[in-house]
PDB file of C-alpha atoms (C1' of nucleotides) in Angstrom:
ATOM      1  CA  UNK X   1      94.208 -14.180-102.843  1.00 77.00           C
ATOM      2  CA  UNK X   2      92.204 -11.979-105.143  1.00 89.00           C
ATOM      3  CA  UNK X   3      94.075  -8.926-106.412  1.00 91.00           C
ATOM      4  CA  UNK X   4      93.322  -6.619-109.320  1.00 93.00           C
ATOM      5  CA  UNK X   5      93.443  -9.289-112.068  1.00 92.00           C
ATOM      6  CA  UNK X   6      91.351 -11.765-110.113  1.00 92.00           C
ATOM      7  CA  UNK X   7      88.779  -9.107-109.219  1.00 92.00           C
ATOM      8  CA  UNK X   8      88.698  -7.891-112.828  1.00 93.00           C
ATOM      9  CA  UNK X   9      88.125 -11.461-113.995  1.00 92.00           C
ATOM     10  CA  UNK X  10      85.317 -11.805-111.459  1.00 92.00           C
ATOM     11  CA  UNK X  11      83.753  -8.564-112.673  1.00 94.00           C
ATOM     12  CA  UNK X  12      83.843  -9.749-116.288  1.00 93.00           C
ATOM     13  CA  UNK X  13      82.176 -12.965-115.213  1.00 92.00           C
ATOM     14  CA  UNK X  14      79.473 -11.186-113.211  1.00 94.00           C
ATOM     15  CA  UNK X  15      78.804  -8.848-116.141  1.00 95.00           C
ATOM     16  CA  UNK X  16      77.908 -11.815-118.272  1.00 95.00           C
ATOM     17  CA  UNK X  17      75.139 -12.884-115.908  1.00 95.00           C
ATOM     18  CA  UNK X  18      73.980 -10.255-113.434  1.00 95.00           C
ATOM     19  CA  UNK X  19      72.833  -7.092-115.225  1.00 95.00           C
ATOM     20  CA  UNK X  20      69.075  -7.221-115.614  1.00 94.00           C
ATOM     21  CA  UNK X  21      68.568  -9.864-112.934  1.00 97.00           C
ATOM     22  CA  UNK X  22      66.291  -9.024-110.012  1.00 97.00           C
ATOM     23  CA  UNK X  23      66.962 -10.096-106.439  1.00 96.00           C
ATOM     24  CA  UNK X  24      64.231 -12.299-104.998  1.00 97.00           C
ATOM     25  CA  UNK X  25      65.860 -13.175-101.682  1.00 96.00           C
ATOM     26  CA  UNK X  26      68.983 -12.629 -99.607  1.00 96.00           C
ATOM     27  CA  UNK X  27      70.273 -14.991 -96.939  1.00 95.00           C
ATOM     28  CA  UNK X  28      73.051 -13.803 -94.682  1.00 94.00           C
ATOM     29  CA  UNK X  29      74.567 -16.758 -92.874  1.00 92.00           C
ATOM     30  CA  UNK X  30      77.530 -14.896 -91.392  1.00 91.00           C
ATOM     31  CA  UNK X  31      76.346 -11.390 -90.446  1.00 92.00           C
ATOM     32  CA  UNK X  32      79.844  -9.987 -90.161  1.00 90.00           C
ATOM     33  CA  UNK X  33      80.265 -10.497 -93.886  1.00 93.00           C
ATOM     34  CA  UNK X  34      78.029  -7.435 -94.216  1.00 93.00           C
ATOM     35  CA  UNK X  35      79.982  -4.326 -93.296  1.00 91.00           C
ATOM     36  CA  UNK X  36      76.974  -2.035 -93.608  1.00 91.00           C
ATOM     37  CA  UNK X  37      74.054  -1.709 -93.074  1.00 93.00           C
ATOM     38  CA  UNK X  38      72.974  -4.336 -90.491  1.00 92.00           C
ATOM     39  CA  UNK X  39      72.159  -7.658 -92.158  1.00 92.00           C
ATOM     40  CA  UNK X  40      68.362  -7.386 -91.841  1.00 92.00           C
ATOM     41  CA  UNK X  41      68.358  -3.946 -93.423  1.00 93.00           C
ATOM     42  CA  UNK X  42      70.849  -5.080 -96.054  1.00 93.00           C
ATOM     43  CA  UNK X  43      68.450  -7.808 -97.087  1.00 94.00           C
ATOM     44  CA  UNK X  44      65.402  -5.556 -97.036  1.00 94.00           C
ATOM     45  CA  UNK X  45      67.061  -2.870 -99.134  1.00 93.00           C
ATOM     46  CA  UNK X  46      68.158  -5.385-101.769  1.00 94.00           C
ATOM     47  CA  UNK X  47      64.859  -7.265-102.203  1.00 95.00           C
ATOM     48  CA  UNK X  48      63.283  -6.476-105.565  1.00 95.00           C
ATOM     49  CA  UNK X  49      66.307  -4.577-106.845  1.00 95.00           C
ATOM     50  CA  UNK X  50      67.752  -5.149-110.267  1.00 95.00           C
ATOM     51  CA  UNK X  51      71.471  -5.292-111.055  1.00 96.00           C
ATOM     52  CA  UNK X  52      72.870  -2.546-113.246  1.00 96.00           C
ATOM     53  CA  UNK X  53      76.438  -1.745-114.235  1.00 95.00           C
ATOM     54  CA  UNK X  54      79.293  -3.661-112.651  1.00 95.00           C
ATOM     55  CA  UNK X  55      82.710  -2.071-112.246  1.00 94.00           C
ATOM     56  CA  UNK X  56      85.985  -2.563-110.412  1.00 94.00           C
ATOM     57  CA  UNK X  57      87.819  -0.040-108.249  1.00 93.00           C
ATOM     58  CA  UNK X  58      91.068  -1.347-106.828  1.00 92.00           C
ATOM     59  CA  UNK X  59      90.148  -4.726-105.364  1.00 92.00           C
ATOM     60  CA  UNK X  60      86.514  -3.739-104.880  1.00 93.00           C
ATOM     61  CA  UNK X  61      83.655  -5.003-107.006  1.00 94.00           C
ATOM     62  CA  UNK X  62      81.201  -2.133-107.451  1.00 94.00           C
ATOM     63  CA  UNK X  63      77.680  -3.028-108.565  1.00 95.00           C
ATOM     64  CA  UNK X  64      75.048  -0.450-109.332  1.00 95.00           C
ATOM     65  CA  UNK X  65      71.587  -1.496-108.191  1.00 95.00           C
ATOM     66  CA  UNK X  66      68.667   0.092-110.026  1.00 93.00           C
ATOM     67  CA  UNK X  67      66.211   2.042-107.976  1.00 84.00           C
ATOM     68  CA  UNK X  68      62.553   1.051-107.865  1.00 79.00           C
ATOM     69  CA  UNK X  69      59.356   2.959-107.178  1.00 75.00           C
ATOM     70  CA  UNK X  70      59.385   1.693-103.614  1.00 77.00           C
ATOM     71  CA  UNK X  71      63.135   2.158-103.213  1.00 73.00           C
ATOM     72  CA  UNK X  72      64.087   5.381-104.955  1.00 69.00           C
ATOM     73  CA  UNK X  73      67.503   5.949-103.397  1.00 78.00           C
ATOM     74  CA  UNK X  74      70.523   5.108-105.502  1.00 71.00           C
ATOM     75  CA  UNK X  75      72.230   2.052-104.156  1.00 91.00           C
ATOM     76  CA  UNK X  76      75.553   0.397-104.787  1.00 94.00           C
ATOM     77  CA  UNK X  77      76.558  -3.049-103.677  1.00 94.00           C
ATOM     78  CA  UNK X  78      80.298  -3.283-103.063  1.00 94.00           C
ATOM     79  CA  UNK X  79      82.212  -6.468-102.403  1.00 94.00           C
ATOM     80  CA  UNK X  80      85.790  -6.979-101.262  1.00 93.00           C
ATOM     81  CA  UNK X  81      86.922 -10.602-101.486  1.00 92.00           C
ATOM     82  CA  UNK X  82      89.925 -10.093 -99.191  1.00 89.00           C
ATOM     83  CA  UNK X  83      91.849 -13.333 -98.596  1.00 87.00           C
ATOM     84  CA  UNK X  84      89.582 -16.181 -99.490  1.00 88.00           C
ATOM     85  CA  UNK X  85      86.368 -14.866-100.976  1.00 91.00           C
ATOM     86  CA  UNK X  86      84.896 -15.726-104.346  1.00 91.00           C
ATOM     87  CA  UNK X  87      81.548 -15.462-106.091  1.00 93.00           C
ATOM     88  CA  UNK X  88      79.847 -18.364-107.757  1.00 92.00           C
ATOM     89  CA  UNK X  89      76.484 -19.033-109.338  1.00 94.00           C
ATOM     90  CA  UNK X  90      74.412 -21.957-108.148  1.00 94.00           C
ATOM     91  CA  UNK X  91      70.894 -23.236-108.629  1.00 95.00           C
ATOM     92  CA  UNK X  92      68.282 -22.308-106.001  1.00 93.00           C
ATOM     93  CA  UNK X  93      67.831 -26.023-105.425  1.00 93.00           C
ATOM     94  CA  UNK X  94      71.490 -26.465-104.431  1.00 92.00           C
ATOM     95  CA  UNK X  95      72.326 -26.877-100.764  1.00 90.00           C
ATOM     96  CA  UNK X  96      74.616 -24.016 -99.710  1.00 88.00           C
ATOM     97  CA  UNK X  97      78.173 -25.022 -98.972  1.00 88.00           C
ATOM     98  CA  UNK X  98      79.770 -24.770 -95.554  1.00 87.00           C
ATOM     99  CA  UNK X  99      81.533 -21.541 -96.465  1.00 90.00           C
ATOM    100  CA  UNK X 100      78.768 -19.815 -98.404  1.00 92.00           C
ATOM    101  CA  UNK X 101      78.341 -16.777 -96.157  1.00 93.00           C
ATOM    102  CA  UNK X 102      75.823 -14.796 -98.204  1.00 95.00           C
ATOM    103  CA  UNK X 103      73.363 -16.148-100.764  1.00 95.00           C
ATOM    104  CA  UNK X 104      71.571 -13.835-103.178  1.00 96.00           C
ATOM    105  CA  UNK X 105      68.645 -15.463-104.978  1.00 97.00           C
ATOM    106  CA  UNK X 106      67.832 -14.218-108.465  1.00 97.00           C
ATOM    107  CA  UNK X 107      64.730 -14.250-110.645  1.00 97.00           C
ATOM    108  CA  UNK X 108      66.081 -16.940-112.965  1.00 97.00           C
ATOM    109  CA  UNK X 109      66.256 -19.752-110.397  1.00 96.00           C
ATOM    110  CA  UNK X 110      69.929 -19.129-109.817  1.00 97.00           C
ATOM    111  CA  UNK X 111      71.747 -17.821-106.766  1.00 96.00           C
ATOM    112  CA  UNK X 112      74.888 -15.775-106.407  1.00 96.00           C
ATOM    113  CA  UNK X 113      76.850 -17.267-103.534  1.00 94.00           C
ATOM    114  CA  UNK X 114      79.518 -15.380-101.654  1.00 93.00           C
ATOM    115  CA  UNK X 115      81.881 -18.141-100.600  1.00 91.00           C
ATOM    116  CA  UNK X 116      84.478 -17.080 -98.035  1.00 91.00           C
ATOM    117  CA  UNK X 117      86.406 -19.650 -96.046  1.00 89.00           C
ATOM    118  CA  UNK X 118      88.261 -17.238 -93.798  1.00 87.00           C
ATOM    119  CA  UNK X 119      85.401 -14.773 -93.454  1.00 90.00           C
ATOM    120  CA  UNK X 120      87.564 -11.723 -94.118  1.00 89.00           C
ATOM    121  CA  UNK X 121      85.552 -10.616 -97.152  1.00 92.00           C
ATOM    122  CA  UNK X 122      82.964  -7.857 -96.810  1.00 93.00           C
ATOM    123  CA  UNK X 123      79.901  -6.486 -98.583  1.00 93.00           C
ATOM    124  CA  UNK X 124      78.621  -2.911 -98.357  1.00 93.00           C
ATOM    125  CA  UNK X 125      75.330  -1.391 -99.445  1.00 94.00           C
ATOM    126  CA  UNK X 126      75.737   2.354 -99.834  1.00 93.00           C
ATOM    127  CA  UNK X 127      74.225   5.287-101.718  1.00 92.00           C
ATOM    128  CA  UNK X 128      77.633   6.401-102.958  1.00 91.00           C
ATOM    129  CA  UNK X 129      80.557   4.037-103.662  1.00 92.00           C
ATOM    130  CA  UNK X 130      82.951   6.762-102.573  1.00 90.00           C
ATOM    131  CA  UNK X 131      81.819   6.125 -98.997  1.00 88.00           C
ATOM    132  CA  UNK X 132      83.929   2.976 -99.279  1.00 90.00           C
ATOM    133  CA  UNK X 133      86.493   3.674-101.988  1.00 90.00           C
ATOM    134  CA  UNK X 134      87.337   7.337-101.344  1.00 88.00           C
ATOM    135  CA  UNK X 135      90.767   6.615 -99.898  1.00 88.00           C
ATOM    136  CA  UNK X 136      92.001   4.492-102.781  1.00 90.00           C
ATOM    137  CA  UNK X 137      94.997   5.541-104.841  1.00 91.00           C
ATOM    138  CA  UNK X 138      95.755   5.375-108.548  1.00 92.00           C
ATOM    139  CA  UNK X 139      94.420   2.697-110.865  1.00 93.00           C
ATOM    140  CA  UNK X 140      97.546   1.211-112.438  1.00 94.00           C
ATOM    141  CA  UNK X 141      95.776   0.260-115.670  1.00 94.00           C
ATOM    142  CA  UNK X 142      94.084   3.604-116.288  1.00 94.00           C
ATOM    143  CA  UNK X 143      95.422   5.315-119.436  1.00 94.00           C
ATOM    144  CA  UNK X 144      96.432   8.399-117.460  1.00 92.00           C
ATOM    145  CA  UNK X 145      98.604   6.397-115.083  1.00 93.00           C
ATOM    146  CA  UNK X 146     101.969   7.383-116.530  1.00 95.00           C
ATOM    147  CA  UNK X 147     105.407   6.397-115.336  1.00 95.00           C
ATOM    148  CA  UNK X 148     105.785   9.970-114.122  1.00 94.00           C
ATOM    149  CA  UNK X 149     102.690   9.465-111.969  1.00 93.00           C
ATOM    150  CA  UNK X 150     104.341   6.419-110.436  1.00 94.00           C
ATOM    151  CA  UNK X 151     107.559   8.349-109.948  1.00 94.00           C
ATOM    152  CA  UNK X 152     105.651  11.063-108.130  1.00 92.00           C
ATOM    153  CA  UNK X 153     104.061   8.499-105.797  1.00 93.00           C
ATOM    154  CA  UNK X 154     107.305   6.671-105.041  1.00 93.00           C
ATOM    155  CA  UNK X 155     109.333   9.853-104.746  1.00 92.00           C
ATOM    156  CA  UNK X 156     107.093  11.161-101.980  1.00 91.00           C
ATOM    157  CA  UNK X 157     107.798   8.214 -99.651  1.00 91.00           C
ATOM    158  CA  UNK X 158     110.814   6.835 -97.910  1.00 88.00           C
ATOM    159  CA  UNK X 159     109.178   3.543 -97.069  1.00 90.00           C
ATOM    160  CA  UNK X 160     110.216   0.270 -98.652  1.00 90.00           C
ATOM    161  CA  UNK X 161     108.965   0.001-102.188  1.00 92.00           C
ATOM    162  CA  UNK X 162     107.153  -3.251-101.527  1.00 92.00           C
ATOM    163  CA  UNK X 163     105.149  -1.611 -98.744  1.00 91.00           C
ATOM    164  CA  UNK X 164     104.352   1.290-101.036  1.00 92.00           C
ATOM    165  CA  UNK X 165     103.122  -1.008-103.816  1.00 92.00           C
ATOM    166  CA  UNK X 166     100.866  -2.804-101.340  1.00 91.00           C
ATOM    167  CA  UNK X 167      99.498   0.457 -99.930  1.00 90.00           C
ATOM    168  CA  UNK X 168      96.003   0.805-101.419  1.00 89.00           C
ATOM    169  CA  UNK X 169      95.968   4.528-100.692  1.00 89.00           C
ATOM    170  CA  UNK X 170      98.855   4.961-103.129  1.00 91.00           C
ATOM    171  CA  UNK X 171      98.132   2.303-105.752  1.00 92.00           C
ATOM    172  CA  UNK X 172      94.824   0.467-105.899  1.00 92.00           C
ATOM    173  CA  UNK X 173      94.651  -3.219-106.699  1.00 92.00           C
ATOM    174  CA  UNK X 174      98.218  -4.450-106.340  1.00 92.00           C
ATOM    175  CA  UNK X 175      98.668  -7.216-103.775  1.00 91.00           C
ATOM    176  CA  UNK X 176     101.394  -9.576-102.709  1.00 90.00           C
ATOM    177  CA  UNK X 177     101.596 -11.672-105.857  1.00 90.00           C
ATOM    178  CA  UNK X 178     101.852  -8.867-108.395  1.00 92.00           C
ATOM    179  CA  UNK X 179     104.055  -6.672-106.206  1.00 92.00           C
ATOM    180  CA  UNK X 180     106.650  -9.460-106.114  1.00 92.00           C
ATOM    181  CA  UNK X 181     106.238 -10.180-109.824  1.00 93.00           C
ATOM    182  CA  UNK X 182     106.628  -6.542-110.868  1.00 93.00           C
ATOM    183  CA  UNK X 183     109.652  -5.930-108.626  1.00 94.00           C
ATOM    184  CA  UNK X 184     111.352  -9.017-109.983  1.00 94.00           C
ATOM    185  CA  UNK X 185     110.570  -8.034-113.554  1.00 94.00           C
ATOM    186  CA  UNK X 186     111.967  -4.530-113.034  1.00 94.00           C
ATOM    187  CA  UNK X 187     114.970  -5.796-111.060  1.00 94.00           C
ATOM    188  CA  UNK X 188     114.224  -3.820-107.909  1.00 94.00           C
ATOM    189  CA  UNK X 189     114.940  -5.051-104.393  1.00 93.00           C
ATOM    190  CA  UNK X 190     111.752  -4.895-102.275  1.00 92.00           C
ATOM    191  CA  UNK X 191     113.506  -3.084 -99.425  1.00 90.00           C
ATOM    192  CA  UNK X 192     114.562  -0.166-101.636  1.00 92.00           C
ATOM    193  CA  UNK X 193     113.226   3.126-100.236  1.00 92.00           C
ATOM    194  CA  UNK X 194     110.612   4.556-102.608  1.00 92.00           C
ATOM    195  CA  UNK X 195     112.379   7.852-103.164  1.00 92.00           C
ATOM    196  CA  UNK X 196     115.634   6.067-103.986  1.00 92.00           C
ATOM    197  CA  UNK X 197     114.273   4.144-106.959  1.00 93.00           C
ATOM    198  CA  UNK X 198     115.950   5.617-110.035  1.00 94.00           C
ATOM    199  CA  UNK X 199     113.895   7.144-112.840  1.00 95.00           C
ATOM    200  CA  UNK X 200     115.027   4.331-115.096  1.00 95.00           C
ATOM    201  CA  UNK X 201     113.847   1.714-112.610  1.00 95.00           C
ATOM    202  CA  UNK X 202     110.540   3.533-112.161  1.00 95.00           C
ATOM    203  CA  UNK X 203     110.031   3.316-115.927  1.00 96.00           C
ATOM    204  CA  UNK X 204     110.764  -0.392-115.851  1.00 95.00           C
ATOM    205  CA  UNK X 205     108.489  -0.938-112.856  1.00 95.00           C
ATOM    206  CA  UNK X 206     105.658   1.012-114.453  1.00 95.00           C
ATOM    207  CA  UNK X 207     105.889  -1.010-117.649  1.00 95.00           C
ATOM    208  CA  UNK X 208     106.210  -4.267-115.703  1.00 95.00           C
ATOM    209  CA  UNK X 209     103.192  -3.570-113.515  1.00 94.00           C
ATOM    210  CA  UNK X 210     100.930  -2.820-116.454  1.00 95.00           C
ATOM    211  CA  UNK X 211     102.195  -5.667-118.563  1.00 95.00           C
ATOM    212  CA  UNK X 212     101.895  -8.204-115.759  1.00 93.00           C
ATOM    213  CA  UNK X 213      98.454  -7.048-114.628  1.00 93.00           C
ATOM    214  CA  UNK X 214      97.142  -7.121-118.202  1.00 94.00           C
ATOM    215  CA  UNK X 215      98.670 -10.502-118.830  1.00 93.00           C
ATOM    216  CA  UNK X 216      97.188 -11.873-115.617  1.00 92.00           C
ATOM    217  CA  UNK X 217      93.730 -10.573-116.534  1.00 93.00           C
ATOM    218  CA  UNK X 218      94.038 -12.283-119.908  1.00 92.00           C
ATOM    219  CA  UNK X 219      94.896 -15.494-118.027  1.00 90.00           C
ATOM    220  CA  UNK X 220      91.998 -15.010-115.577  1.00 88.00           C
ATOM    221  CA  UNK X 221      94.355 -14.405-112.668  1.00 88.00           C
ATOM    222  CA  UNK X 222      96.683 -16.602-110.668  1.00 83.00           C
ATOM    223  CA  UNK X 223      95.709 -19.910-109.172  1.00 73.00           C
ATOM    224  CA  UNK X 224      97.959 -19.790-106.111  1.00 66.00           C
ATOM    225  CA  UNK X 225      96.810 -23.163-104.930  1.00 60.00           C
ATOM    226  CA  UNK X 226      94.254 -21.701-102.566  1.00 55.00           C
ATOM    227  CA  UNK X 227      91.381 -22.592-104.880  1.00 49.00           C
ATOM    228  CA  UNK X 228      90.022 -19.064-104.633  1.00 56.00           C
ATOM    229  CA  UNK X 229      90.749 -18.469-108.272  1.00 58.00           C
ATOM    230  CA  UNK X 230      89.716 -21.517-110.196  1.00 63.00           C
ATOM    231  CA  UNK X 231      91.407 -22.051-113.483  1.00 66.00           C
ATOM    232  CA  UNK X 232      93.529 -18.904-113.344  1.00 80.00           C
ATOM    233  CA  UNK X 233      96.413 -19.558-115.727  1.00 85.00           C
ATOM    234  CA  UNK X 234      98.858 -16.802-114.872  1.00 89.00           C
ATOM    235  CA  UNK X 235     102.152 -18.429-113.900  1.00 88.00           C
ATOM    236  CA  UNK X 236     104.172 -16.361-111.419  1.00 90.00           C
ATOM    237  CA  UNK X 237     107.870 -15.946-112.128  1.00 91.00           C
ATOM    238  CA  UNK X 238     108.951 -15.546-108.493  1.00 91.00           C
ATOM    239  CA  UNK X 239     105.858 -15.647-106.284  1.00 89.00           C
ATOM    240  CA  UNK X 240     105.851 -18.905-104.310  1.00 86.00           C
ATOM    241  CA  UNK X 241     108.882 -20.131-106.257  1.00 88.00           C
ATOM    242  CA  UNK X 242     111.328 -20.012-103.344  1.00 86.00           C
ATOM    243  CA  UNK X 243     113.935 -22.747-103.644  1.00 86.00           C
ATOM    244  CA  UNK X 244     113.453 -22.924-107.401  1.00 88.00           C
ATOM    245  CA  UNK X 245     115.687 -21.256-109.955  1.00 91.00           C
ATOM    246  CA  UNK X 246     115.199 -17.731-111.223  1.00 92.00           C
ATOM    247  CA  UNK X 247     113.819 -17.956-114.754  1.00 93.00           C
ATOM    248  CA  UNK X 248     116.144 -15.167-115.849  1.00 94.00           C
ATOM    249  CA  UNK X 249     119.501 -16.026-114.270  1.00 94.00           C
ATOM    250  CA  UNK X 250     119.166 -19.417-112.591  1.00 93.00           C
ATOM    251  CA  UNK X 251     119.888 -18.187-109.080  1.00 92.00           C
ATOM    252  CA  UNK X 252     117.793 -19.798-106.348  1.00 90.00           C
ATOM    253  CA  UNK X 253     114.723 -17.740-105.451  1.00 90.00           C
ATOM    254  CA  UNK X 254     114.687 -16.666-101.800  1.00 89.00           C
ATOM    255  CA  UNK X 255     111.764 -15.913 -99.532  1.00 88.00           C
ATOM    256  CA  UNK X 256     112.034 -13.107 -96.996  1.00 88.00           C
ATOM    257  CA  UNK X 257     109.548 -11.126 -94.938  1.00 87.00           C
ATOM    258  CA  UNK X 258     108.799  -7.512 -95.803  1.00 88.00           C
ATOM    259  CA  UNK X 259     106.015  -5.610 -94.089  1.00 84.00           C
ATOM    260  CA  UNK X 260     104.777  -8.850 -92.532  1.00 83.00           C
ATOM    261  CA  UNK X 261     104.310 -10.301 -96.012  1.00 87.00           C
ATOM    262  CA  UNK X 262     106.053 -13.231 -97.610  1.00 87.00           C
ATOM    263  CA  UNK X 263     108.294 -11.748-100.282  1.00 90.00           C
ATOM    264  CA  UNK X 264     109.972 -13.670-103.080  1.00 90.00           C
ATOM    265  CA  UNK X 265     113.136 -12.361-104.686  1.00 91.00           C
ATOM    266  CA  UNK X 266     116.107 -13.175-106.862  1.00 92.00           C
ATOM    267  CA  UNK X 267     119.065 -11.581-105.096  1.00 91.00           C
ATOM    268  CA  UNK X 268     121.051 -11.425-108.303  1.00 93.00           C
ATOM    269  CA  UNK X 269     118.380  -9.760-110.426  1.00 94.00           C
ATOM    270  CA  UNK X 270     117.155  -7.520-107.612  1.00 94.00           C
ATOM    271  CA  UNK X 271     120.198  -5.803-106.179  1.00 90.00           C
ATOM    272  CA  UNK X 272     119.817  -4.045-102.866  1.00 84.00           C
ATOM    273  CA  UNK X 273     120.341  -0.288-103.223  1.00 75.00           C
ATOM    274  CA  UNK X 274     122.734   0.925-100.579  1.00 62.00           C
ATOM    275  CA  UNK X 275     124.524   3.864-102.184  1.00 49.00           C
ATOM    276  CA  UNK X 276     122.854   7.236-101.828  1.00 47.00           C
TER     277      UNK X 276
ATOM    278  C1'  DC P   1     105.977   9.682 -91.897  1.00 92.13           C
ATOM    279  C1'  DA P   2     107.333   4.817 -91.161  1.00 92.13           C
ATOM    280  C1'  DA P   3     107.296   0.410 -89.081  1.00 92.13           C
ATOM    281  C1'  DA P   4     105.613  -2.992 -86.132  1.00 92.13           C
ATOM    282  C1'  DC P   5     101.988  -5.224 -83.962  1.00 92.13           C
ATOM    283  C1'  DT P   6      96.977  -6.777 -83.168  1.00 92.13           C
ATOM    284  C1'  DC P   7      92.789  -8.365 -84.777  1.00 92.13           C
ATOM    285  C1'  DC P   8      89.726 -10.792 -87.675  1.00 92.13           C
ATOM    286  C1'  DC P   9      89.351 -16.284 -89.479  1.00 92.13           C
ATOM    287  C1'  DT P  10      90.224 -21.197 -90.766  1.00 92.13           C
ATOM    288  C1'  DG P  11      92.625 -24.642 -93.700  1.00 92.13           C
ATOM    289  C1'  DT P  12      97.143 -26.289 -94.026  1.00 92.13           C
ATOM    290  C1'  DT P  13     101.328 -27.743 -92.327  1.00 92.13           C
ATOM    291  C1'  DA P  14     105.052 -28.493 -89.112  1.00 92.13           C
ATOM    292  C1'  DG P  15     106.291 -30.460 -84.765  1.00 92.13           C
ATOM    293  C1'  DC P  16     105.858 -33.718 -81.148  1.00 92.13           C
TER     294       DC P  16
ATOM    295  C1'  DT N   1      97.857 -41.814 -85.456  1.00 92.13           C
ATOM    296  C1'  DG N   2      96.298 -37.769 -83.297  1.00 92.13           C
ATOM    297  C1'  DC N   3      96.763 -33.570 -81.222  1.00 92.13           C
ATOM    298  C1'  DT N   4      98.419 -28.816 -80.883  1.00 92.13           C
ATOM    299  C1'  DA N   5     100.681 -24.680 -82.317  1.00 92.13           C
ATOM    300  C1'  DA N   6     102.339 -21.920 -85.846  1.00 92.13           C
ATOM    301  C1'  DC N   7     101.413 -19.798 -90.096  1.00 92.13           C
ATOM    302  C1'  DA N   8      99.432 -17.281 -94.128  1.00 92.13           C
ATOM    303  C1'  DG N   9      97.497 -12.951 -95.547  1.00 92.13           C
ATOM    304  C1'  DG N  10      94.284  -7.840 -96.858  1.00 92.13           C
ATOM    305  C1'  DG N  11      93.332  -4.197 -94.480  1.00 92.13           C
ATOM    306  C1'  DA N  12      91.804  -1.365 -90.551  1.00 92.13           C
ATOM    307  C1'  DG N  13      93.253   0.187 -86.339  1.00 92.13           C
ATOM    308  C1'  DT N  14      96.681   0.955 -82.595  1.00 92.13           C
ATOM    309  C1'  DT N  15     101.220   1.546 -80.709  1.00 92.13           C
ATOM    310  C1'  DT N  16     106.117   2.459 -81.012  1.00 92.13           C
TER     311       DT N  16
END
DNA sequence: CAAACTCCCTGTTAGC
DNA sequence: TGCTAACAGGGAGTTT
């Protein structure tokens, strides 16, 4: 499931091929993949446009589309891969796969295919990316994201820390894999109330988050066996390792449910905080 | 403010 | 073997 590192890897990949390319056709095979505008308009507005800068905000891919004489309004194409989406280049002569929901033809005989088995992914075409990303919280890899900034976020909430880490309005880009990895690394139990995480643990969590996210980007993300991220070489330390031994202490990794999400923990390394 | 639940989807897996 | 039901999960929305 694409999270910050997987989306960042996708962005780096797209940057190597898309800027400068012009769209010659758009085929929407599953209209609900387009959040806005309606599919026909989406296609019409994209025809003849050229790709500009490509960025990431949280788990969103943000692509600037150059304006043209006929289409002067600034336009941004945003993509959220959600559970099962990924982007892949094909040749125009290739037959689209069963799960290719949107196909964008380019002026170099290639196509950009939005493959999405579970159809949860979405694309937006807007004049201002903020229309989509306005509610997002801090970028954990931004230089100004200090441990004090994390402390301020956690200190303001009594909810379970795992829920807080997954909340995109607080932190942008962290999902189930890296939330579990960071909490294990920092030795924090996922049910700990945010405001009860000690300053020392916040420091550890802050360092762990950044280190793990950077490391995962360098490894092109995590291949969690869902084939969404092909060739990702980040190896989780606890995620999906239930029943195996903790790499730090040897205790068996447990799997529990927190906030309706599978959560992997080492009960010895991640002590539950009960004292006030 | 927090937590739980519902919905959107389909491949995978467990159960019979 | 073949079928069905449960399950996973990001995020928006609704209910408790």
